[in-house]
Short mmCIF file of C-alpha atoms in Angstrom, two decimals:
data_model
loop_
_atom_site.label_atom_id
_atom_site.label_comp_id
_atom_site.label_asym_id
_atom_site.label_seq_id
_atom_site.Cartn_x
_atom_site.Cartn_y
_atom_site.Cartn_z
CA UNK A 1 -40.67 -63.16 -34.63
CA UNK A 2 -40.98 -59.80 -36.49
CA UNK A 3 -42.62 -57.99 -33.61
CA UNK A 4 -40.09 -59.75 -31.21
CA UNK A 5 -37.14 -57.74 -33.32
CA UNK A 6 -39.19 -54.50 -33.43
CA UNK A 7 -39.89 -54.60 -29.73
CA UNK A 8 -35.80 -55.25 -28.50
CA UNK A 9 -34.88 -52.72 -31.05
CA UNK A 10 -36.95 -50.24 -29.26
CA UNK A 11 -35.34 -51.51 -25.98
CA UNK A 12 -32.28 -50.72 -27.46
CA UNK A 13 -32.79 -47.43 -28.67
CA UNK A 14 -34.38 -46.61 -24.99
CA UNK A 15 -31.28 -47.63 -23.24
CA UNK A 16 -28.91 -46.06 -25.72
CA UNK A 17 -30.74 -42.79 -25.06
CA UNK A 18 -30.63 -43.41 -21.30
CA UNK A 19 -26.96 -44.25 -21.52
CA UNK A 20 -26.93 -40.43 -23.56
CA UNK A 21 -28.80 -38.80 -20.71
CA UNK A 22 -26.87 -39.82 -18.09
CA UNK A 23 -23.43 -38.73 -19.73
CA UNK A 24 -24.48 -35.20 -19.29
CA UNK A 25 -23.44 -33.13 -16.49
CA UNK A 26 -25.83 -30.35 -14.98
CA UNK A 27 -23.88 -27.65 -13.14
CA UNK A 28 -25.64 -24.94 -11.24
CA UNK A 29 -24.17 -21.60 -10.84
CA UNK A 30 -25.28 -19.15 -8.21
CA UNK A 31 -24.39 -15.33 -8.36
CA UNK A 32 -25.19 -11.94 -7.39
CA UNK A 33 -25.71 -10.24 -10.60
CA UNK A 34 -28.76 -9.13 -11.64
CA UNK A 35 -29.82 -10.62 -15.10
CA UNK A 36 -28.99 -7.83 -17.41
CA UNK A 37 -25.67 -7.38 -15.93
CA UNK A 38 -22.88 -7.20 -18.52
CA UNK A 39 -20.99 -10.08 -16.64
CA UNK A 40 -24.17 -11.80 -16.97
CA UNK A 41 -24.95 -11.35 -20.39
CA UNK A 42 -21.32 -10.53 -22.30
CA UNK A 43 -19.35 -12.77 -19.98
CA UNK A 44 -20.86 -15.58 -18.34
CA UNK A 45 -23.33 -16.51 -20.70
CA UNK A 46 -21.01 -16.77 -23.92
CA UNK A 47 -18.46 -18.73 -21.70
CA UNK A 48 -21.14 -21.09 -20.87
CA UNK A 49 -22.58 -21.45 -24.70
CA UNK A 50 -19.29 -22.16 -25.51
CA UNK A 51 -18.91 -24.83 -22.90
CA UNK A 52 -21.80 -26.55 -23.79
CA UNK A 53 -21.01 -26.58 -27.65
CA UNK A 54 -17.58 -27.65 -27.33
CA UNK A 55 -18.78 -30.56 -24.93
CA UNK A 56 -21.01 -31.59 -27.58
CA UNK A 57 -24.00 -31.23 -25.41
CA UNK A 58 -22.53 -33.43 -22.07
CA UNK A 59 -22.23 -30.46 -19.71
CA UNK A 60 -25.29 -28.25 -19.43
CA UNK A 61 -24.87 -25.14 -16.94
CA UNK A 62 -27.89 -23.69 -15.40
CA UNK A 63 -27.53 -20.11 -14.02
CA UNK A 64 -29.38 -18.73 -11.06
CA UNK A 65 -29.03 -15.19 -10.75
CA UNK A 66 -29.54 -12.23 -8.47
CA UNK A 67 -28.82 -15.02 -5.26
CA UNK A 68 -32.04 -16.95 -6.45
CA UNK A 69 -31.01 -19.76 -4.65
CA UNK A 70 -30.57 -18.03 -1.03
CA UNK A 71 -28.04 -16.66 0.92
CA UNK A 72 -25.76 -13.49 0.51
CA UNK A 73 -23.12 -12.63 -1.79
CA UNK A 74 -20.95 -13.00 0.98
CA UNK A 75 -21.73 -16.85 1.30
CA UNK A 76 -21.26 -18.12 -2.61
CA UNK A 77 -17.48 -19.09 -2.32
CA UNK A 78 -18.58 -21.27 0.53
CA UNK A 79 -21.78 -22.59 -1.28
CA UNK A 80 -19.32 -23.68 -3.77
CA UNK A 81 -16.60 -25.22 -1.69
CA UNK A 82 -19.52 -27.08 0.50
CA UNK A 83 -21.24 -28.82 -3.05
CA UNK A 84 -24.60 -26.50 -2.19
CA UNK A 85 -23.93 -25.17 -6.04
CA UNK A 86 -21.38 -26.17 -8.39
CA UNK A 87 -20.22 -22.49 -9.44
CA UNK A 88 -20.10 -19.09 -8.66
CA UNK A 89 -18.78 -15.89 -9.99
CA UNK A 90 -18.34 -13.09 -7.51
CA UNK A 91 -16.10 -9.84 -6.01
CA UNK A 92 -13.69 -10.69 -3.84
CA UNK A 93 -14.77 -7.71 -1.97
CA UNK A 94 -17.71 -9.21 -0.49
CA UNK A 95 -15.64 -11.57 2.25
CA UNK A 96 -13.23 -8.77 3.36
CA UNK A 97 -9.71 -10.24 4.09
CA UNK A 98 -10.29 -13.70 2.85
CA UNK A 99 -8.09 -13.12 -0.58
CA UNK A 100 -5.29 -11.14 1.00
CA UNK A 101 -2.84 -11.34 -2.20
CA UNK A 102 -5.54 -10.74 -4.88
CA UNK A 103 -6.09 -7.87 -3.26
CA UNK A 104 -3.02 -6.04 -4.72
CA UNK A 105 -5.13 -5.44 -8.18
CA UNK A 106 -7.43 -3.35 -6.29
CA UNK A 107 -4.78 -1.18 -4.66
CA UNK A 108 -5.42 2.53 -6.21
CA UNK A 109 -3.83 3.51 -9.29
CA UNK A 110 -2.73 0.03 -10.50
CA UNK A 111 -4.67 -0.77 -13.48
CA UNK A 112 -5.66 0.78 -16.77
CA UNK A 113 -7.53 -1.52 -18.89
CA UNK A 114 -9.81 -4.49 -17.96
CA UNK A 115 -8.49 -7.12 -20.51
CA UNK A 116 -4.68 -6.11 -20.04
CA UNK A 117 -4.96 -6.24 -16.09
CA UNK A 118 -7.22 -9.25 -16.07
CA UNK A 119 -4.46 -11.24 -18.26
CA UNK A 120 -1.59 -9.78 -15.75
CA UNK A 121 -3.97 -11.09 -12.91
CA UNK A 122 -4.00 -14.89 -14.03
CA UNK A 123 -0.37 -14.75 -14.75
CA UNK A 124 0.13 -13.34 -11.07
CA UNK A 125 -2.27 -16.08 -9.66
CA UNK A 126 -0.12 -18.68 -11.40
CA UNK A 127 3.31 -17.29 -10.57
CA UNK A 128 2.39 -17.01 -6.84
CA UNK A 129 0.68 -19.87 -6.76
CA UNK A 130 -2.46 -18.64 -5.26
CA UNK A 131 -4.19 -22.00 -6.50
CA UNK A 132 -2.44 -23.64 -3.62
CA UNK A 133 -2.81 -20.93 -1.06
CA UNK A 134 -5.99 -18.62 -0.82
CA UNK A 135 -8.02 -20.36 -3.24
CA UNK A 136 -6.76 -24.14 -2.59
CA UNK A 137 -10.60 -25.31 -1.72
CA UNK A 138 -11.94 -24.69 -4.95
CA UNK A 139 -11.04 -25.14 -8.78
CA UNK A 140 -10.35 -21.58 -10.12
CA UNK A 141 -11.77 -21.06 -13.39
CA UNK A 142 -10.90 -17.64 -13.99
CA UNK A 143 -9.72 -14.06 -12.45
CA UNK A 144 -10.40 -10.85 -13.73
CA UNK A 145 -11.10 -7.32 -12.74
CA UNK A 146 -13.42 -4.49 -14.38
CA UNK A 147 -12.98 -1.44 -16.18
CA UNK A 148 -11.47 1.70 -13.86
CA UNK A 149 -14.03 2.76 -11.39
CA UNK A 150 -14.99 6.06 -11.38
CA UNK A 151 -17.15 8.14 -8.79
CA UNK A 152 -20.92 8.90 -9.62
CA UNK A 153 -22.47 11.42 -7.11
CA UNK A 154 -26.40 12.25 -6.56
CA UNK A 155 -26.37 16.38 -6.23
CA UNK A 156 -22.77 17.68 -5.63
CA UNK A 157 -19.77 16.68 -7.79
CA UNK A 158 -16.38 15.99 -6.87
CA UNK A 159 -14.13 18.35 -8.68
CA UNK A 160 -11.35 17.82 -5.63
CA UNK A 161 -9.97 16.35 -2.75
CA UNK A 162 -11.51 18.60 -0.65
CA UNK A 163 -14.93 17.59 -2.11
CA UNK A 164 -14.65 14.32 -0.42
CA UNK A 165 -15.24 15.74 3.15
CA UNK A 166 -18.84 14.90 4.73
CA UNK A 167 -19.49 12.69 1.72
CA UNK A 168 -20.91 9.53 1.93
CA UNK A 169 -20.07 7.07 -0.59
CA UNK A 170 -20.51 3.10 -1.67
CA UNK A 171 -17.68 0.71 -1.31
CA UNK A 172 -17.45 -2.34 -2.83
CA UNK A 173 -14.47 -3.80 -1.34
CA UNK A 174 -12.37 -3.12 2.20
CA UNK A 175 -9.53 -1.92 0.00
CA UNK A 176 -11.58 0.95 -1.51
CA UNK A 177 -13.19 1.63 1.74
CA UNK A 178 -9.81 2.55 3.02
CA UNK A 179 -9.28 4.45 -0.35
CA UNK A 180 -12.35 6.58 -0.28
CA UNK A 181 -11.84 7.30 3.71
CA UNK A 182 -8.25 8.45 2.46
CA UNK A 183 -9.60 10.64 0.17
CA UNK A 184 -11.89 12.18 3.20
CA UNK A 185 -15.23 10.69 2.56
CA UNK A 186 -17.22 8.22 4.97
CA UNK A 187 -17.28 4.92 3.06
CA UNK A 188 -20.30 2.88 3.26
CA UNK A 189 -19.84 -1.10 2.16
CA UNK A 190 -22.56 -2.89 0.31
CA UNK A 191 -22.91 -5.43 -2.49
CA UNK A 192 -24.17 -4.15 -6.21
CA UNK A 193 -27.58 -5.32 -5.51
CA UNK A 194 -28.33 -2.78 -2.54
CA UNK A 195 -26.65 0.23 -4.74
CA UNK A 196 -29.50 1.56 -6.57
CA UNK A 197 -31.97 1.66 -3.38
CA UNK A 198 -29.34 3.13 -1.80
CA UNK A 199 -28.42 6.09 -4.14
CA UNK A 200 -32.36 6.72 -4.60
CA UNK A 201 -33.20 6.57 -0.79
CA UNK A 202 -30.09 8.84 -0.04
CA UNK A 203 -28.35 6.36 2.04
CA UNK A 204 -25.55 7.23 0.15
CA UNK A 205 -24.83 10.55 -1.86
CA UNK A 206 -22.79 8.65 -4.24
CA UNK A 207 -21.18 5.34 -5.36
CA UNK A 208 -17.61 4.40 -6.58
CA UNK A 209 -18.26 2.10 -9.96
CA UNK A 210 -17.68 1.01 -13.29
CA UNK A 211 -18.98 2.29 -16.08
CA UNK A 212 -19.94 -1.34 -17.25
CA UNK A 213 -22.70 -1.95 -13.97
CA UNK A 214 -24.11 1.46 -14.48
CA UNK A 215 -26.93 0.74 -17.32
CA UNK A 216 -27.50 -2.58 -15.14
CA UNK A 217 -28.86 -0.84 -11.87
CA UNK A 218 -29.64 2.43 -13.98
CA UNK A 219 -27.28 4.48 -11.72
CA UNK A 220 -27.11 7.27 -14.31
CA UNK A 221 -30.78 8.09 -13.82
CA UNK A 222 -30.27 8.62 -10.29
CA UNK A 223 -26.77 10.51 -10.38
CA UNK A 224 -26.01 13.62 -11.87
CA UNK A 225 -22.50 13.78 -11.81
CA UNK A 226 -19.76 11.86 -12.52
CA UNK A 227 -16.18 12.10 -11.99
CA UNK A 228 -13.40 10.11 -13.66
CA UNK A 229 -9.40 10.28 -13.82
CA UNK A 230 -7.82 11.34 -16.57
CA UNK A 231 -8.04 8.08 -19.10
CA UNK A 232 -4.22 8.71 -19.37
CA UNK A 233 -3.48 7.59 -15.81
CA UNK A 234 -3.92 4.43 -13.88
CA UNK A 235 -7.16 3.98 -12.49
CA UNK A 236 -8.44 5.15 -9.04
CA UNK A 237 -9.29 1.52 -8.43
CA UNK A 238 -10.60 -1.44 -9.83
CA UNK A 239 -12.43 -4.92 -7.93
CA UNK A 240 -11.13 -8.56 -9.05
CA UNK A 241 -13.78 -11.34 -9.39
CA UNK A 242 -13.45 -14.79 -9.17
CA UNK A 243 -15.05 -17.54 -11.22
CA UNK A 244 -14.72 -20.91 -9.15
CA UNK A 245 -16.04 -24.25 -9.18
CA UNK A 246 -16.59 -26.86 -6.67
CA UNK A 247 -13.21 -28.99 -6.83
CA UNK A 248 -14.75 -32.34 -6.00
CA UNK A 249 -17.26 -31.49 -8.81
CA UNK A 250 -14.44 -30.88 -11.22
CA UNK A 251 -12.02 -33.82 -10.22
CA UNK A 252 -15.28 -36.33 -10.82
CA UNK A 253 -15.56 -35.25 -14.71
CA UNK A 254 -14.45 -37.21 -17.08
CA UNK A 255 -10.71 -36.50 -19.02
CA UNK A 256 -12.54 -35.15 -22.08
CA UNK A 257 -15.08 -32.72 -19.82
CA UNK A 258 -11.92 -31.34 -17.82
CA UNK A 259 -10.43 -30.64 -20.89
CA UNK A 260 -13.45 -28.76 -22.11
CA UNK A 261 -13.30 -26.38 -18.72
CA UNK A 262 -9.55 -26.12 -19.02
CA UNK A 263 -9.36 -24.73 -22.61
CA UNK A 264 -11.92 -22.10 -21.75
CA UNK A 265 -10.24 -21.39 -18.03
CA UNK A 266 -6.99 -18.89 -17.35
CA UNK A 267 -5.84 -16.82 -20.07
CA UNK A 268 -9.17 -17.68 -22.35
CA UNK A 269 -11.24 -16.70 -19.59
CA UNK A 270 -9.36 -13.18 -18.86
CA UNK A 271 -9.43 -11.91 -22.67
CA UNK A 272 -13.16 -12.78 -22.67
CA UNK A 273 -14.02 -10.73 -19.57
CA UNK A 274 -11.68 -8.07 -19.86
CA UNK A 275 -12.62 -7.25 -23.70
CA UNK A 276 -16.33 -7.37 -22.54
CA UNK A 277 -15.58 -4.79 -19.67
CA UNK A 278 -13.57 -2.50 -21.97
CA UNK A 279 -15.95 -2.54 -25.06
CA UNK A 280 -18.81 -1.26 -22.20
CA UNK A 281 -17.36 2.00 -21.45
CA UNK A 282 -18.08 4.02 -24.39
CA UNK A 283 -22.02 2.44 -24.81
CA UNK A 284 -22.37 3.44 -20.44
CA UNK A 285 -20.84 6.91 -20.73
CA UNK A 286 -23.21 7.79 -23.53
CA UNK A 287 -26.32 7.13 -21.50
CA UNK A 288 -25.42 9.55 -19.03
CA UNK A 289 -24.24 12.31 -21.30
CA UNK A 290 -27.95 11.62 -22.90
CA UNK A 291 -29.45 12.46 -19.96
CA UNK A 292 -27.64 15.73 -19.57
CA UNK A 293 -25.49 14.54 -16.49
CA UNK A 294 -21.98 16.62 -15.76
CA UNK A 295 -18.50 15.24 -16.21
CA UNK A 296 -15.49 16.05 -14.33
CA UNK A 297 -11.83 15.17 -14.94
CA UNK A 298 -9.21 15.01 -12.65
CA UNK A 299 -5.62 15.36 -13.86
CA UNK A 300 -2.66 17.61 -13.23
CA UNK A 301 -1.52 18.54 -10.02
CA UNK A 302 -5.29 17.75 -8.73
CA UNK A 303 -4.58 14.44 -9.74
CA UNK A 304 -1.29 13.97 -7.46
CA UNK A 305 -3.26 15.12 -4.58
CA UNK A 306 -5.41 12.24 -4.84
CA UNK A 307 -2.59 9.73 -5.55
CA UNK A 308 -0.67 11.19 -2.49
CA UNK A 309 -3.74 10.57 -0.30
CA UNK A 310 -4.34 7.49 -1.60
CA UNK A 311 -0.43 5.85 -1.14
CA UNK A 312 -1.44 5.38 2.43
CA UNK A 313 -3.67 2.81 1.43
CA UNK A 314 -0.94 0.88 -0.30
CA UNK A 315 1.25 1.11 2.36
CA UNK A 316 -0.97 -0.03 5.10
CA UNK A 317 -1.98 -2.96 3.22
CA UNK A 318 1.69 -4.16 2.91
CA UNK A 319 1.51 -3.50 6.68
CA UNK A 320 -1.19 -5.91 7.19
CA UNK A 321 -0.65 -8.35 5.06
CA UNK A 322 2.88 -8.74 6.68
CA UNK A 323 1.64 -9.52 9.69
CA UNK A 324 -0.26 -12.56 8.00
CA UNK A 325 3.07 -13.74 6.86
CA UNK A 326 2.39 -12.51 3.17
CA UNK A 327 5.10 -10.43 1.77
CA UNK A 328 3.17 -7.39 0.46
CA UNK A 329 5.92 -5.51 -1.12
CA UNK A 330 6.85 -8.42 -3.10
CA UNK A 331 3.34 -8.98 -4.22
CA UNK A 332 2.97 -5.36 -5.25
CA UNK A 333 6.18 -5.76 -7.27
CA UNK A 334 5.19 -8.95 -9.15
CA UNK A 335 1.80 -7.48 -10.02
CA UNK A 336 3.41 -3.86 -11.24
CA UNK A 337 5.93 -6.28 -13.28
CA UNK A 338 3.22 -8.23 -15.09
CA UNK A 339 1.23 -5.22 -15.30
CA UNK A 340 3.91 -3.51 -17.28
CA UNK A 341 3.96 -6.45 -19.48
CA UNK A 342 0.05 -6.94 -20.60
CA UNK A 343 -1.48 -3.58 -19.69
CA UNK A 344 0.34 -0.71 -20.72
#
């Protein structure tokens, strides 16, 4: 009898353990980032750790960086939509024109800080109901922008608009492509994964990048010159990133686990991501300074020339999205109002 009780107890323990294991939801997150990128280390990883902890271990998230599961960065959102993977984090610029309303924040001279602009972007997303339009197929965990984009050149500095003529520069999105061309250079679009090799092989003579990513791809070791917009002014450009989840997978979660995801989405995510980008700038700049790289600041009348040249980009964008039935002028006004609220 005693042996039977022990055996039954063991079976019950195994059954309970099996139920516990069955309750764990494992999600696969696929992205294009190198493992040491700031977004990977200081945004995605802490976010995952917090979600796993607050779920009581019922959510486990496996990360596959550097496109380890195949495909290209441009395919990541479709991989999530189609259920090939459960989550992704990606630059919207890798799918040009797919998220036109979100591109407002990528227009020249819009933002100052990553945190303030990311919060403005999230309220913009909610105010303009983007979840029901361009992001309808996904559960959007968050949106954010990076720190002010700067110009990094291999052999020759950019000190004026005239210096752009004849230069080939990497561009991360269609909006920044048009901006670079408005300044007189030739833009070559490519994802961040190709920038290091392109700089080292002379495919491009420079790149527009935020400081955040410079250490991860060792760009400061490949270039000698950095051109920055005066910090008191709005940034030359930024890029918009989306953190997305398969909608059906999210809807299949128990309510308690949905709550954990939701409480770490939206403004909470925007704050986490924005702060990480803003913190990264001094350290990344210092690496370039320590190597003896040269810095140039664009300000005053020269900056006015840059703004005048880039104004056409915004005007053309308004005309372009208007043809798609989107009121571009209203969206710019909406974004600017929220940037005044969060990013002054």
